Tab-separated table of C-alpha atoms in Angstrom:
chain	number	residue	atom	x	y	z
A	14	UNK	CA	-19.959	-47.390	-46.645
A	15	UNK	CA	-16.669	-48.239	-45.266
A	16	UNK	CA	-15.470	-45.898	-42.513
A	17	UNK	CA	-12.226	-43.649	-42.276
A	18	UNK	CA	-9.878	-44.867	-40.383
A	19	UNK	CA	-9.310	-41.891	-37.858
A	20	UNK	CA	-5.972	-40.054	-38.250
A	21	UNK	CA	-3.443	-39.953	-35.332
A	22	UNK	CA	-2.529	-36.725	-33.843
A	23	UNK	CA	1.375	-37.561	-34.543
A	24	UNK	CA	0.472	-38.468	-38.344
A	25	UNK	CA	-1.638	-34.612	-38.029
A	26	UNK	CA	1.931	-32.879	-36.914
A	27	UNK	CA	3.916	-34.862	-39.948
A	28	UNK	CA	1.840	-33.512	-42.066
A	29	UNK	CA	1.774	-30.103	-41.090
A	30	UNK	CA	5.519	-30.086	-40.456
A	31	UNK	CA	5.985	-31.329	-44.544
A	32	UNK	CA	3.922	-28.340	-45.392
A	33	UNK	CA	5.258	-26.306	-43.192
A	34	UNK	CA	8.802	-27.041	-44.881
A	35	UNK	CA	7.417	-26.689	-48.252
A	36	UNK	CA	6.037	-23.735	-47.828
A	37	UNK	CA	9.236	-22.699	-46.579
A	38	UNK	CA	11.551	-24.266	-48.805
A	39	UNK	CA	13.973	-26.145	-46.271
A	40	UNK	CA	14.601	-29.758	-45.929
A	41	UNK	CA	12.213	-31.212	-43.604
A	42	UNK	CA	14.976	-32.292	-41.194
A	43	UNK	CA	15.730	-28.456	-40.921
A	44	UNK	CA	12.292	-27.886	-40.295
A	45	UNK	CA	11.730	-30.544	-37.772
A	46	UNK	CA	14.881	-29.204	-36.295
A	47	UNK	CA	13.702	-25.890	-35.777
A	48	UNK	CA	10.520	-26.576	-34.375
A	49	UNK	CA	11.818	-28.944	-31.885
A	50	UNK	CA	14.167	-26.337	-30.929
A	51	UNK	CA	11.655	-23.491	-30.417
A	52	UNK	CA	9.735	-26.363	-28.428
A	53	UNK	CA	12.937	-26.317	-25.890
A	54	UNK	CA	13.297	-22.915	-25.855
A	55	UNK	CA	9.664	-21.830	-25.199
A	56	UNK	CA	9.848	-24.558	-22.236
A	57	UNK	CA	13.376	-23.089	-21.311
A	58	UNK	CA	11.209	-19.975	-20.513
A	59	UNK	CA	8.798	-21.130	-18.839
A	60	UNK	CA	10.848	-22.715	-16.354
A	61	UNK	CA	12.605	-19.810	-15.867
A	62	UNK	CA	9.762	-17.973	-15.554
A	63	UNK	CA	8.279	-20.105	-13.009
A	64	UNK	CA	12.270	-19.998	-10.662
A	65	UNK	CA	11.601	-16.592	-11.046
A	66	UNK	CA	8.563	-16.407	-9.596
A	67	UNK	CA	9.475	-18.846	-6.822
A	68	UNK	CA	12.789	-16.496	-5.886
A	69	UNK	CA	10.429	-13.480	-5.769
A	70	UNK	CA	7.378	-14.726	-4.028
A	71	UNK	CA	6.904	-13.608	-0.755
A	72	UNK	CA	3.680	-12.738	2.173
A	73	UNK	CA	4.017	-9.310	2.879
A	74	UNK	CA	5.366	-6.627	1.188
A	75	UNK	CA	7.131	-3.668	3.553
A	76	UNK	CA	6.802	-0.276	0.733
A	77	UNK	CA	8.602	3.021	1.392
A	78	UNK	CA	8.409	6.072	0.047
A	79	UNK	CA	12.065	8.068	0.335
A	80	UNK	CA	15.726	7.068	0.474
A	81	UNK	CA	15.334	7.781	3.973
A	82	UNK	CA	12.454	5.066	4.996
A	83	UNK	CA	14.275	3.046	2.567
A	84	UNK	CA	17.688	3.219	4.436
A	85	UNK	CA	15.942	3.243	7.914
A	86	UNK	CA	14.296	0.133	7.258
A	87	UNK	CA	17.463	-1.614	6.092
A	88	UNK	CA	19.579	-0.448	9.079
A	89	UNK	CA	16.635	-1.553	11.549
A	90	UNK	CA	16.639	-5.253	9.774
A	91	UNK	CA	20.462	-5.326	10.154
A	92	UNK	CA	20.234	-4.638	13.829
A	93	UNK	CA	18.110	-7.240	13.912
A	94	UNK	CA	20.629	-9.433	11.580
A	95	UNK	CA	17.860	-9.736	9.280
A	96	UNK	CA	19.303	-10.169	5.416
A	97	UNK	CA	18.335	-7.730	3.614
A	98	UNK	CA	18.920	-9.341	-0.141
A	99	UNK	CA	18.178	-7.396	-3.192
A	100	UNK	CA	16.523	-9.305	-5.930
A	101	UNK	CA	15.516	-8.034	-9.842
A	102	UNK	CA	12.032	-8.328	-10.782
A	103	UNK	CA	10.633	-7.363	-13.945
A	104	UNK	CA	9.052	-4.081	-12.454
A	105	UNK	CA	10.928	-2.660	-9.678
A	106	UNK	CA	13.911	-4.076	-7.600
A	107	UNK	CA	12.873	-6.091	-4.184
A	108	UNK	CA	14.992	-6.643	-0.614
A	109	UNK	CA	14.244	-9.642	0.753
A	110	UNK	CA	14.563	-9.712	4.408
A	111	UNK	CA	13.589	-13.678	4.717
A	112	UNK	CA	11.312	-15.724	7.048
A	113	UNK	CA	9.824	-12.983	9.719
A	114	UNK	CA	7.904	-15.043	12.048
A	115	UNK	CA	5.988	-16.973	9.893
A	116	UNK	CA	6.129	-14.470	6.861
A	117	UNK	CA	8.482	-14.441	4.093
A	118	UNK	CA	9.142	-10.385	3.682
A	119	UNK	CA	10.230	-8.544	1.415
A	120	UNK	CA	10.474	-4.058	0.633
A	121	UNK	CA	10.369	-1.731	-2.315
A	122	UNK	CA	10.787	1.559	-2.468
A	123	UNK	CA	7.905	3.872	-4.701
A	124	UNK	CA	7.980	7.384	-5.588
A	125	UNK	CA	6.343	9.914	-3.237
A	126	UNK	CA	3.140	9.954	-3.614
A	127	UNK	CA	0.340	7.815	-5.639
A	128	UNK	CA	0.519	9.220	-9.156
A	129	UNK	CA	3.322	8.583	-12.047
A	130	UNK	CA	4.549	5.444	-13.142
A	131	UNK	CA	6.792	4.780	-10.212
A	132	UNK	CA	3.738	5.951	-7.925
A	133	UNK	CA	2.415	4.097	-4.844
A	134	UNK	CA	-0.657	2.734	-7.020
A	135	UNK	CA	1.109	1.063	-10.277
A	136	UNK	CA	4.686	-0.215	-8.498
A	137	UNK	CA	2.215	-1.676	-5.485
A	138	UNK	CA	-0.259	-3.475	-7.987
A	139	UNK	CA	2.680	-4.503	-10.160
A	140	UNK	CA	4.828	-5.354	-7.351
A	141	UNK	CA	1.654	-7.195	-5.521
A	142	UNK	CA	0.989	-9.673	-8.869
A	143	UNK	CA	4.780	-10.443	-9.081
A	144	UNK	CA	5.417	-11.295	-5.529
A	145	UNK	CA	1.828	-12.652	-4.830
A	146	UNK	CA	2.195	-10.967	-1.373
A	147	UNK	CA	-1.120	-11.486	0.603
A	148	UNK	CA	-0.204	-8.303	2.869
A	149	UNK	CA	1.378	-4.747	1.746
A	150	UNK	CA	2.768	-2.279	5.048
A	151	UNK	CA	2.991	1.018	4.143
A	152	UNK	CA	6.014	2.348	6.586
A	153	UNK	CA	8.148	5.749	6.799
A	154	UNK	CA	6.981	9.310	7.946
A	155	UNK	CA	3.625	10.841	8.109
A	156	UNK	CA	2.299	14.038	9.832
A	157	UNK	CA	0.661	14.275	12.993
A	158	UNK	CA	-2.032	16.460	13.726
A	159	UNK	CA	-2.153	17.339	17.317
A	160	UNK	CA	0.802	18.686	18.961
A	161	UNK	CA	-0.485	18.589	22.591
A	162	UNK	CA	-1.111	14.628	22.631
A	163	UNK	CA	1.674	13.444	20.199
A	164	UNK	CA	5.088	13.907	19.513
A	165	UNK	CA	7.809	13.032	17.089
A	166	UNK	CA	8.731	9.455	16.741
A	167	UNK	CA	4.962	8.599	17.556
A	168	UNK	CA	4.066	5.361	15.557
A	169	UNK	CA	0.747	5.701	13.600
A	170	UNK	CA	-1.225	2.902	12.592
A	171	UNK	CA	-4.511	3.110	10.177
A	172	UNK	CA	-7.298	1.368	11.900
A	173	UNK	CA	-8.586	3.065	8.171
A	174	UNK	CA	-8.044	5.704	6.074
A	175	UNK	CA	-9.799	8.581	4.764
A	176	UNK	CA	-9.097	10.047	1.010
A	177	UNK	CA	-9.299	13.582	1.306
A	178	UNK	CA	-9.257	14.133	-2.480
A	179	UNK	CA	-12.458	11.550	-3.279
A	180	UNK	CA	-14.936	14.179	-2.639
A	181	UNK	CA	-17.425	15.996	-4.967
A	182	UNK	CA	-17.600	19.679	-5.643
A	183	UNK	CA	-21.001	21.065	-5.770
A	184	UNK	CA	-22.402	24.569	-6.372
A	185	UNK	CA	-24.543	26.242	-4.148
A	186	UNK	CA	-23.849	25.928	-0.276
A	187	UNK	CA	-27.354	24.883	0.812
A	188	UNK	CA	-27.607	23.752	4.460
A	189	UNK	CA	-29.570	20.880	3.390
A	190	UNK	CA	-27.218	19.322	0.821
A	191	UNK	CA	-23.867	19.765	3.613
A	192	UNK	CA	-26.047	17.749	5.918
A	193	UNK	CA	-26.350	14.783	3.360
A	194	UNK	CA	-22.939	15.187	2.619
A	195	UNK	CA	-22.074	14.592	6.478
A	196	UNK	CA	-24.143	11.489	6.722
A	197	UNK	CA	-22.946	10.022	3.278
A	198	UNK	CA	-20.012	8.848	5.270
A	199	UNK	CA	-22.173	6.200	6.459
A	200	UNK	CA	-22.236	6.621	10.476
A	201	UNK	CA	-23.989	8.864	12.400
A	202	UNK	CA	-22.689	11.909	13.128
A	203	UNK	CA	-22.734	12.337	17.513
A	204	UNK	CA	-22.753	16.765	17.183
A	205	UNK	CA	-25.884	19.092	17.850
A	206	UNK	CA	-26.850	21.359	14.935
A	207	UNK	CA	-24.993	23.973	15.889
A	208	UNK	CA	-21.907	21.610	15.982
A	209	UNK	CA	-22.352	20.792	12.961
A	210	UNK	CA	-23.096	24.374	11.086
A	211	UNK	CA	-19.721	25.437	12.637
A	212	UNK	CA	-18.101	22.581	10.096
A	213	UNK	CA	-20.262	23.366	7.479
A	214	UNK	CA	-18.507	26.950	7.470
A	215	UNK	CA	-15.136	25.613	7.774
A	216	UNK	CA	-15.508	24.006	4.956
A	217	UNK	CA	-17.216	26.496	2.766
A	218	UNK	CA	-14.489	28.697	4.190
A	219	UNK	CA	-12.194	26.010	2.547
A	220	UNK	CA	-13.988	25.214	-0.751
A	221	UNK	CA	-14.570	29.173	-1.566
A	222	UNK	CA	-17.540	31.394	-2.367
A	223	UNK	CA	-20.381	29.482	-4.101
A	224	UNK	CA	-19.939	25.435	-3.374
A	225	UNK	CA	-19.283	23.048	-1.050
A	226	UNK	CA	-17.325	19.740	-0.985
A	227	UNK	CA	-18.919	16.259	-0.172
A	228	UNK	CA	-17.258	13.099	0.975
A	229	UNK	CA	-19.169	9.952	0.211
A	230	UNK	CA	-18.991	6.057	1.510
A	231	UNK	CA	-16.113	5.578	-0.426
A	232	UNK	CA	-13.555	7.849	1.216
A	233	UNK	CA	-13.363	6.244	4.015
A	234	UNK	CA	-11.375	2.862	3.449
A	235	UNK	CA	-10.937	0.170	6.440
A	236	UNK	CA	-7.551	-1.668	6.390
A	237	UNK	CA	-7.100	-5.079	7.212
A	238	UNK	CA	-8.082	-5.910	10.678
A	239	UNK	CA	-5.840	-8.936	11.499
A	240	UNK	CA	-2.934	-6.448	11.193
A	241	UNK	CA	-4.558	-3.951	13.113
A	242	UNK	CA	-5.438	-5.855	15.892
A	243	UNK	CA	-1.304	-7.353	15.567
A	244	UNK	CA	-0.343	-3.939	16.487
A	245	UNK	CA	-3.117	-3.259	18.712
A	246	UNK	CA	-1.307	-6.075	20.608
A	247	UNK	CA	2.034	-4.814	20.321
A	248	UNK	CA	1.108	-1.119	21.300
A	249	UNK	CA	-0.667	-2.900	24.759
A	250	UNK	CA	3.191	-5.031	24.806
A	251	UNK	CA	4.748	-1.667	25.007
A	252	UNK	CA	2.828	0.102	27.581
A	253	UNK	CA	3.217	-2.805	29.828
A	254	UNK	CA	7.208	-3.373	29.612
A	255	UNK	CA	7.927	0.577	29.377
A	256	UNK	CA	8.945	0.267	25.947
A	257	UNK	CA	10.544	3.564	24.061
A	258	UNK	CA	7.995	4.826	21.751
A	259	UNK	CA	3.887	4.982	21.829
A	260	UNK	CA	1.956	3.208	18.872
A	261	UNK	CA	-1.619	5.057	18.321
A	262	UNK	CA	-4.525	3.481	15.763
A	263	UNK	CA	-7.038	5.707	14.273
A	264	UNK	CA	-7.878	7.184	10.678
A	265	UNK	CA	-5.003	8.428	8.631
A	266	UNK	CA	-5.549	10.975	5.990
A	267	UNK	CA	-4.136	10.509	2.672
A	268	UNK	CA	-3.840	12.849	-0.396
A	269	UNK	CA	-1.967	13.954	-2.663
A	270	UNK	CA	-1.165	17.793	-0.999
A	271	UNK	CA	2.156	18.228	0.352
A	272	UNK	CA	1.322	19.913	3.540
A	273	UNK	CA	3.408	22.482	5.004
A	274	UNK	CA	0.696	25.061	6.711
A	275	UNK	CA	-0.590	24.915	9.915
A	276	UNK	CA	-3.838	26.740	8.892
A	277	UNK	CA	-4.613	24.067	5.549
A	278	UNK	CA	-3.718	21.027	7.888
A	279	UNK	CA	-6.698	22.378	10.021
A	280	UNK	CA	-8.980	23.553	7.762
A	281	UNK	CA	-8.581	20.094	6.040
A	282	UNK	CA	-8.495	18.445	9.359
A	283	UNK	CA	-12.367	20.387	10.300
A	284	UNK	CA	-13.669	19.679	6.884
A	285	UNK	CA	-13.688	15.759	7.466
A	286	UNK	CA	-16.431	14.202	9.089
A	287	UNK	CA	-16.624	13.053	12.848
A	288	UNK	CA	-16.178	9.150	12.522
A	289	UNK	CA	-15.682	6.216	15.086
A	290	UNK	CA	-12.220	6.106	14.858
A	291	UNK	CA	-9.963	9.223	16.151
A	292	UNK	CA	-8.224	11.156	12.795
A	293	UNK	CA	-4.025	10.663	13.649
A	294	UNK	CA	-2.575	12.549	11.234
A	295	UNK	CA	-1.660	11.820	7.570
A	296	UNK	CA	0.879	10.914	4.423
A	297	UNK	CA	0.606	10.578	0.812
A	298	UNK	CA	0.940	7.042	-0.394
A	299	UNK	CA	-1.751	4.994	1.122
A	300	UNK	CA	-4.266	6.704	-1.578
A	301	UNK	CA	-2.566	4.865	-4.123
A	302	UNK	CA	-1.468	1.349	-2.201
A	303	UNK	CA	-4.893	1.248	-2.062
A	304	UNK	CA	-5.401	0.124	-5.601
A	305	UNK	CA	-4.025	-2.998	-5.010
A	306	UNK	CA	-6.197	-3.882	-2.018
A	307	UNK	CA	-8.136	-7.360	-2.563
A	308	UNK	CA	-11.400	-8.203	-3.235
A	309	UNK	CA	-12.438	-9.188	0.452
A	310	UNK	CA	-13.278	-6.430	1.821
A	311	UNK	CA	-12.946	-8.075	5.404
A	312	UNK	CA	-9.443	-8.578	4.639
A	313	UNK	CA	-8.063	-6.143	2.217
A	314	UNK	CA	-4.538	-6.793	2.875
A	315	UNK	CA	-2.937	-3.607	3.730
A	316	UNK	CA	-2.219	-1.387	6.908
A	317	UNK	CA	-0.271	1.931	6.907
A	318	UNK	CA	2.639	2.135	9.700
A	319	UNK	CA	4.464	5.547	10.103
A	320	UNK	CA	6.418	7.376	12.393
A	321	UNK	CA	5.211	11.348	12.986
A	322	UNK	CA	7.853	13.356	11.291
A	323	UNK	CA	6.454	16.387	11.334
A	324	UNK	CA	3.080	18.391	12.315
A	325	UNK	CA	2.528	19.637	8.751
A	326	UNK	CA	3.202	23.426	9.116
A	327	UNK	CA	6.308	25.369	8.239
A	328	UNK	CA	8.131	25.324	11.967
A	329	UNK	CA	8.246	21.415	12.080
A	330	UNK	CA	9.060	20.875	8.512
A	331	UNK	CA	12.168	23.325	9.247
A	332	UNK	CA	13.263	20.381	11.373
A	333	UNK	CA	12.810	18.003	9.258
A	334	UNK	CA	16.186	16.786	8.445
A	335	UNK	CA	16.443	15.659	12.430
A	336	UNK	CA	13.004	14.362	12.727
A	337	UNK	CA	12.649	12.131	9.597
A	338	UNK	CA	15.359	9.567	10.868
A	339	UNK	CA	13.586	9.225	13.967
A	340	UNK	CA	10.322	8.872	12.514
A	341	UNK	CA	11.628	6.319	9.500
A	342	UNK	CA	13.346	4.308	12.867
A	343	UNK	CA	10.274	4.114	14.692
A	344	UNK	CA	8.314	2.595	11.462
A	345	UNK	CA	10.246	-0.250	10.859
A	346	UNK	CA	11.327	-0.600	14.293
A	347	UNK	CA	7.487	-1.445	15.199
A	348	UNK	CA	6.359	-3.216	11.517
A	349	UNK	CA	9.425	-5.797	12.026
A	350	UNK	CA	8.816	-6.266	15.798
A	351	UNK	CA	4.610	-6.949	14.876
A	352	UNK	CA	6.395	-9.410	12.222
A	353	UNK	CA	8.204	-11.444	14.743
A	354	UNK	CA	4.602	-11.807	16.972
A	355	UNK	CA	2.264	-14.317	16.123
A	356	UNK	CA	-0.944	-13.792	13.935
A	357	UNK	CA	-3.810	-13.982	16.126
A	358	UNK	CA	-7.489	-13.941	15.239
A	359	UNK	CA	-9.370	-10.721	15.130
């Protein structure tokens, strides 16, 4: 048996081209015309595609939440004479403020809050896949929580932060199932038993007549430690030279209430358990940022940086309009300073 003589991968393309033109009924120059123009085109795009990428890649992503932290941020870079360049992507609009340090950085501004399509959670894991940022900072406002050790302007930064809304309603208040729900949290919880019946009423008090609410491993989340330990740095840089303004790491809350009672920000504040890192006050957007945290959970590539705006209950957030400036100022005052100090190791 004599064998085939194999058939070349150009003569394959001929043919499929002649049938191609038969089946449509056009010359076969026309044809071969038309698919070696779709050939240029489709490689047209993906060179495009790929500038685009280039112009919009960057290593950390600054996100605000208001016009405010939005116009804060770009009159802090300015002082700095920082550009401040806005760029198109395909799913929200980008300033880039160039090379910070050794960071290329650039903002967007979200929606308040996680939810909606321009929420924290879809613009940051949208934003995060077109940039392929390795870091997002969360800066603007938050609330603080104790009056008597901090004041407005205050700089916040989450060592973690705690979900307030990823908890599990129950029925029944049993004693025994509220002290589960304290050690789910995964530490041990320092208070004696009567310590710890006094929160166990709180929250009941909270939750209402006839169930409780649990918090489990999962609303606690830890934020990247290389930045926290950055700003550690720069909060000990501060307190040596005098510098205006105090930077203080704990736990942030985040949820989506919009808090504007003394008596909820405390009951909320009573129902969370004790933890290893001080609670600092809270905001809205880190619940959703979140989502676009990485898979290492040693690095997860976010931190949350805001300035205390308010304390949460009606008579600061009557001041608000005077405080939110300040608050916005002292965010990216301390994010862009961090940016121009070197990366250490944890």
């Amino acid at each position: 048996m004599i064998p085939l003589a194999p058939v070349q991968s150009d003569e394959i393309l001929e043919r499929r081209l002649l049938a191609e033109a038969d089946r449509r009924g056009e010359a076969v120059d026309a044809a071969r015309h038309r698919v070696l123009q779709a050939g240029l085109d489709a490689e047209k795009e993906r060179r495009e595609r790929a500038e685009q990428a280039a112009r919009l890649s960057v290593d950390v992503l600054l996100v605000t939440a208001t016009m405010t932290e939005h116009r804060m941020l770009r009159e802090v870079a300015t002082s700095l004479r920082l550009p401040f360049e806005r760029r198109a992507g395909r799913f929200c609009t980008y300033y880039h403020l160039g090379m910070i340090g050794t960071d290329r950085v650039a903002s967007i501004q979200v929606e308040i809050g996680a939810f909606g399509a321009g929420g924290s959670a879809s613009s940051c894991i949208q934003a995060r896949a077109e940039t392929r940022a390795t870091a997002l900072i969360l800066i603007g406002t938050a609330f603080g929580i104790a009056r008597s050790e901090q004041q407005v302007g205050d700089v916040l930064v989450s060592e973690s932060v705690f979900l307030y809304d990823d908890r599990h309603a129950v029925d029944g208040p049993t004693p025994g199932r509220f002290e589960t729900s304290l050690h789910a949290v995964g530490r041990a919880i320092d208070r004696t038993t009567a310590e710890r019946w006094t929160v166990a009423r709180k929250v009941r008090a909270l939750s209402g007549p006839g169930y409780t609410v649990q918090y489990g491993p999962t609303s606690r989340r830890a934020a990247s430690g290389a930045w926290v330990s950055r700003f550690r740095r720069l909060a000990d840089e501060w307190r040596r030279t005098g510098e205006t303004g105090r930077i203080i790491v704990g736990t942030l809350l985040s949820g989506g209430s919009r808090i504007e009672s003394a008596r909820f920000r405390d009951d909320l504040v009573a129902a969370i358990p004790k933890m290893d890192s001080p609670l600092i006050g809270g905001e809205m957007e880190a619940m959703g940022a979140i989502s676009a945290a990485n898979a290492d959970e040693q690095d997860p590539g976010w931190i949350v940086v805001k300035g205390i705006a308010d304390f949460a209950d009606a008579q600061s957030r009557a001041k608000i309009d005077a405080t939110r400036d300040l608050a916005a100022r002292s965010s990216a005052r301390a994010v862009l300073r961090a940016l121009q100090t070197p990366a250490s190791p944890v």
